[in-house]
């Protein structure tokens, strides 16, 4: 199985054309090409609408549709971005972007560091009730986020950390762990036992087997888990809303939502803010497409 | 994991590639017998402690809270045991009944449309050489947060034909006039579902496409030689062999739809007049807006109970595949 889910091609099987010898000509396949181009156009249109609207002035947005910019390129402006980055809301998107980084980086690293050890334990260390505990963990993935919010908010209020970064680190780490462990354990248990035994014979203890054998070989799983956890936290609205709404530490989705909410400040700011919040994931998508798809697919069972 | 699901595979010592390992259960005797249980505790302790304290305990607390009514505002406000009142109250609350109705509408409409379009797109894209391009394009919305996606679709659906793409197109078509997609109670749910399908379909296409590629070409070739036509091959070979993956898409879509929140909250906040409200949004409003944690907890428990049977199908499949 190829990791390249997007461009993955069939390995065997010559194509239909080559079997027949003289395949269908391009014009008999024209309707197929047309439909595919149409689908692609429809799927691109919303994102293009957002991008173009975000670089037009408020006056232009309400008087002519966005594709007017094609023949009036002088409409292009970056004012919206400038406004929204600095002070369109109580906190600007600039601060919100930094908040998102400050929340997401630890909330991605922690479940991986903590989860990798647990995954190794479940995969290769023998101890009583190993499978029972592991299956319980798998079962915990059924729990919706909504089941945690009220008690966690009370707890964080008591500890005085509600509205601060650590409340989000804790919530995302704990909620991300069951799936992180599940994916990494399944991967690690596929590593050949011979490798572990050889290390063992060479005198390695559990810790050095983990750091020198298991971790280096688990890079693909770690990359996949890192990407889905990063995307989950970066794009999360609900947890951020409950723990940071109204505070200066709110990440981008909360601020975007505020801009589009009760205080409707106009399309030009809402669209620029939304595009800023999408930029990093889109860069990751285009730069690391294979890992991105593998990661999001692996993490899709998350609730 | 699903048949054909793009999987990350561990390295092997032999040159023969192994199937993605999904064995849910490790054979009893397999693994390193540690000299003591101290390393076991070091490796597993932190994770299990965090999960116990920040996942299991809050969940139990939420079930507990769902049987109490809070008198007053603030988490220190006194509360009284009210038995099943919070649950029976869900039915008598018009707004929550609307939410339940909407969630069911989402389930019965979004799930089949996602599966049918997913299979259709996967099969269409499979027939062209530049397949990776449309697949990437359809997958792009997966990189976009539901919040940003909500802004995108508010813009697409904007009432003003100078702003909203859909109404701009409608106003250029003869016989159509601009519609208020998000302001009209009879359209709003379908408009939201359209936005959700745009956002989530890429996942279904990529997974189903991988399943399609894992069907051995010999099978379809043999069927062709036996005189089967395209439709017969599709319905007798392609769909049955993709069925396990289709089940995954069905269950995952259902779970996602039951918990839909971000998109609805960003686009309509449940409006107009509560007509597009959903359970997850109502849970948020009751718990954190209306200071009704008892009712909010009861909704959370209802969501949990609704998800359990769907998730059970998935986990059961993981287990049976692991034993193969």
PDB file of N, CA and C in Angstrom, chain A residues 223-262:
ATOM      1  N   UNK A 223       4.792  11.396  12.124  1.00  0.00           N
ATOM      2  CA  UNK A 223       4.467  12.491  11.211  1.00  0.00           C
ATOM      3  C   UNK A 223       2.960  12.568  10.990  1.00  0.00           C
ATOM      4  N   UNK A 224       2.342  11.412  10.769  1.00  0.00           N
ATOM      5  CA  UNK A 224       0.896  11.400  10.515  1.00  0.00           C
ATOM      6  C   UNK A 224       0.136  11.925  11.727  1.00  0.00           C
ATOM      7  N   UNK A 225       0.510  11.428  12.907  1.00  0.00           N
ATOM      8  CA  UNK A 225      -0.172  11.848  14.133  1.00  0.00           C
ATOM      9  C   UNK A 225       0.050  13.333  14.380  1.00  0.00           C
ATOM     10  N   UNK A 226       1.276  13.801  14.119  1.00  0.00           N
ATOM     11  CA  UNK A 226       1.576  15.213  14.341  1.00  0.00           C
ATOM     12  C   UNK A 226       0.697  16.086  13.448  1.00  0.00           C
ATOM     13  N   UNK A 227       0.553  15.671  12.210  1.00  0.00           N
ATOM     14  CA  UNK A 227      -0.233  16.503  11.299  1.00  0.00           C
ATOM     15  C   UNK A 227      -1.699  16.534  11.699  1.00  0.00           C
ATOM     16  N   UNK A 228      -2.276  15.372  12.039  1.00  0.00           N
ATOM     17  CA  UNK A 228      -3.698  15.436  12.372  1.00  0.00           C
ATOM     18  C   UNK A 228      -3.940  16.169  13.686  1.00  0.00           C
ATOM     19  N   UNK A 229      -3.048  15.999  14.645  1.00  0.00           N
ATOM     20  CA  UNK A 229      -3.230  16.696  15.915  1.00  0.00           C
ATOM     21  C   UNK A 229      -3.046  18.206  15.719  1.00  0.00           C
ATOM     22  N   UNK A 230      -2.051  18.573  14.914  1.00  0.00           N
ATOM     23  CA  UNK A 230      -1.836  19.988  14.612  1.00  0.00           C
ATOM     24  C   UNK A 230      -3.085  20.588  13.972  1.00  0.00           C
ATOM     25  N   UNK A 231      -3.619  19.906  12.976  1.00  0.00           N
ATOM     26  CA  UNK A 231      -4.791  20.417  12.273  1.00  0.00           C
ATOM     27  C   UNK A 231      -5.994  20.500  13.193  1.00  0.00           C
ATOM     28  N   UNK A 232      -6.131  19.494  14.048  1.00  0.00           N
ATOM     29  CA  UNK A 232      -7.258  19.463  14.970  1.00  0.00           C
ATOM     30  C   UNK A 232      -7.219  20.670  15.901  1.00  0.00           C
ATOM     31  N   UNK A 233      -6.052  20.920  16.485  1.00  0.00           N
ATOM     32  CA  UNK A 233      -5.944  22.006  17.457  1.00  0.00           C
ATOM     33  C   UNK A 233      -6.007  23.363  16.749  1.00  0.00           C
ATOM     34  N   UNK A 234      -5.282  23.475  15.635  1.00  0.00           N
ATOM     35  CA  UNK A 234      -5.241  24.744  14.903  1.00  0.00           C
ATOM     36  C   UNK A 234      -6.644  25.175  14.471  1.00  0.00           C
ATOM     37  N   UNK A 235      -7.451  24.210  14.044  1.00  0.00           N
ATOM     38  CA  UNK A 235      -8.771  24.523  13.513  1.00  0.00           C
ATOM     39  C   UNK A 235      -9.881  24.462  14.548  1.00  0.00           C
ATOM     40  N   UNK A 236      -9.556  24.044  15.770  1.00  0.00           N
ATOM     41  CA  UNK A 236     -10.596  23.861  16.776  1.00  0.00           C
ATOM     42  C   UNK A 236     -11.273  25.183  17.141  1.00  0.00           C
ATOM     43  N   UNK A 237     -12.581  25.168  17.176  1.00  0.00           N
ATOM     44  CA  UNK A 237     -13.318  26.344  17.633  1.00  0.00           C
ATOM     45  C   UNK A 237     -13.931  26.102  19.010  1.00  0.00           C
ATOM     46  N   UNK A 238     -14.532  24.926  19.197  1.00  0.00           N
ATOM     47  CA  UNK A 238     -15.337  24.680  20.396  1.00  0.00           C
ATOM     48  C   UNK A 238     -14.533  24.784  21.690  1.00  0.00           C
ATOM     49  N   UNK A 239     -13.421  24.055  21.782  1.00  0.00           N
ATOM     50  CA  UNK A 239     -12.626  24.060  23.014  1.00  0.00           C
ATOM     51  C   UNK A 239     -12.101  25.466  23.283  1.00  0.00           C
ATOM     52  N   UNK A 240     -11.613  26.118  22.235  1.00  0.00           N
ATOM     53  CA  UNK A 240     -11.067  27.462  22.380  1.00  0.00           C
ATOM     54  C   UNK A 240     -12.139  28.444  22.845  1.00  0.00           C
ATOM     55  N   UNK A 241     -13.326  28.278  22.295  1.00  0.00           N
ATOM     56  CA  UNK A 241     -14.434  29.162  22.653  1.00  0.00           C
ATOM     57  C   UNK A 241     -14.770  29.017  24.139  1.00  0.00           C
ATOM     58  N   UNK A 242     -14.845  27.774  24.608  1.00  0.00           N
ATOM     59  CA  UNK A 242     -15.232  27.537  26.003  1.00  0.00           C
ATOM     60  C   UNK A 242     -14.164  28.053  26.953  1.00  0.00           C
ATOM     61  N   UNK A 243     -12.883  27.831  26.623  1.00  0.00           N
ATOM     62  CA  UNK A 243     -11.835  28.161  27.578  1.00  0.00           C
ATOM     63  C   UNK A 243     -11.235  29.549  27.392  1.00  0.00           C
ATOM     64  N   UNK A 244     -11.311  30.136  26.190  1.00  0.00           N
ATOM     65  CA  UNK A 244     -10.613  31.413  26.003  1.00  0.00           C
ATOM     66  C   UNK A 244     -11.468  32.548  25.457  1.00  0.00           C
ATOM     67  N   UNK A 245     -12.767  32.310  25.226  1.00  0.00           N
ATOM     68  CA  UNK A 245     -13.578  33.381  24.653  1.00  0.00           C
ATOM     69  C   UNK A 245     -13.472  34.624  25.521  1.00  0.00           C
ATOM     70  N   UNK A 246     -13.279  35.767  24.895  1.00  0.00           N
ATOM     71  CA  UNK A 246     -13.220  37.023  25.626  1.00  0.00           C
ATOM     72  C   UNK A 246     -11.865  37.310  26.236  1.00  0.00           C
ATOM     73  N   UNK A 247     -10.938  36.352  26.220  1.00  0.00           N
ATOM     74  CA  UNK A 247      -9.626  36.631  26.787  1.00  0.00           C
ATOM     75  C   UNK A 247      -8.667  37.040  25.667  1.00  0.00           C
ATOM     76  N   UNK A 248      -7.531  37.579  26.036  1.00  0.00           N
ATOM     77  CA  UNK A 248      -6.539  37.990  25.042  1.00  0.00           C
ATOM     78  C   UNK A 248      -5.812  36.798  24.443  1.00  0.00           C
ATOM     79  N   UNK A 249      -6.076  35.617  24.982  1.00  0.00           N
ATOM     80  CA  UNK A 249      -5.355  34.435  24.527  1.00  0.00           C
ATOM     81  C   UNK A 249      -6.131  33.615  23.515  1.00  0.00           C
ATOM     82  N   UNK A 250      -7.212  34.165  22.986  1.00  0.00           N
ATOM     83  CA  UNK A 250      -8.039  33.408  22.052  1.00  0.00           C
ATOM     84  C   UNK A 250      -7.305  33.169  20.738  1.00  0.00           C
ATOM     85  N   UNK A 251      -7.388  31.932  20.211  1.00  0.00           N
ATOM     86  CA  UNK A 251      -6.750  31.634  18.929  1.00  0.00           C
ATOM     87  C   UNK A 251      -7.608  32.129  17.757  1.00  0.00           C
ATOM     88  N   UNK A 252      -7.085  31.981  16.550  1.00  0.00           N
ATOM     89  CA  UNK A 252      -7.729  32.575  15.377  1.00  0.00           C
ATOM     90  C   UNK A 252      -9.188  32.192  15.137  1.00  0.00           C
ATOM     91  N   UNK A 253      -9.560  30.889  15.240  1.00  0.00           N
ATOM     92  CA  UNK A 253     -10.971  30.583  14.946  1.00  0.00           C
ATOM     93  C   UNK A 253     -11.944  31.393  15.798  1.00  0.00           C
ATOM     94  N   UNK A 254     -11.592  31.626  17.068  1.00  0.00           N
ATOM     95  CA  UNK A 254     -12.479  32.393  17.946  1.00  0.00           C
ATOM     96  C   UNK A 254     -12.613  33.827  17.433  1.00  0.00           C
ATOM     97  N   UNK A 255     -11.484  34.406  16.999  1.00  0.00           N
ATOM     98  CA  UNK A 255     -11.518  35.787  16.526  1.00  0.00           C
ATOM     99  C   UNK A 255     -12.256  35.882  15.187  1.00  0.00           C
ATOM    100  N   UNK A 256     -12.026  34.898  14.318  1.00  0.00           N
ATOM    101  CA  UNK A 256     -12.745  34.884  13.038  1.00  0.00           C
ATOM    102  C   UNK A 256     -14.240  34.810  13.298  1.00  0.00           C
ATOM    103  N   UNK A 257     -14.596  33.941  14.206  1.00  0.00           N
ATOM    104  CA  UNK A 257     -16.007  33.770  14.530  1.00  0.00           C
ATOM    105  C   UNK A 257     -16.577  35.071  15.143  1.00  0.00           C
ATOM    106  N   UNK A 258     -15.809  35.760  15.976  1.00  0.00           N
ATOM    107  CA  UNK A 258     -16.272  37.022  16.549  1.00  0.00           C
ATOM    108  C   UNK A 258     -16.526  38.045  15.445  1.00  0.00           C
ATOM    109  N   UNK A 259     -15.598  38.090  14.464  1.00  0.00           N
ATOM    110  CA  UNK A 259     -15.751  39.026  13.355  1.00  0.00           C
ATOM    111  C   UNK A 259     -17.013  38.738  12.550  1.00  0.00           C
ATOM    112  N   UNK A 260     -17.353  37.447  12.446  1.00  0.00           N
ATOM    113  CA  UNK A 260     -18.502  37.089  11.626  1.00  0.00           C
ATOM    114  C   UNK A 260     -19.768  36.983  12.467  1.00  0.00           C
ATOM    115  N   UNK A 261     -19.646  37.268  13.751  1.00  0.00           N
ATOM    116  CA  UNK A 261     -20.785  37.078  14.636  1.00  0.00           C
ATOM    117  C   UNK A 261     -21.601  38.333  14.833  1.00  0.00           C
ATOM    118  N   UNK A 262     -21.993  38.544  16.061  1.00  0.00           N
ATOM    119  CA  UNK A 262     -22.914  39.635  16.369  1.00  0.00           C
ATOM    120  C   UNK A 262     -22.403  40.985  15.869  1.00  0.00           C
TER     121      UNK A 262
END
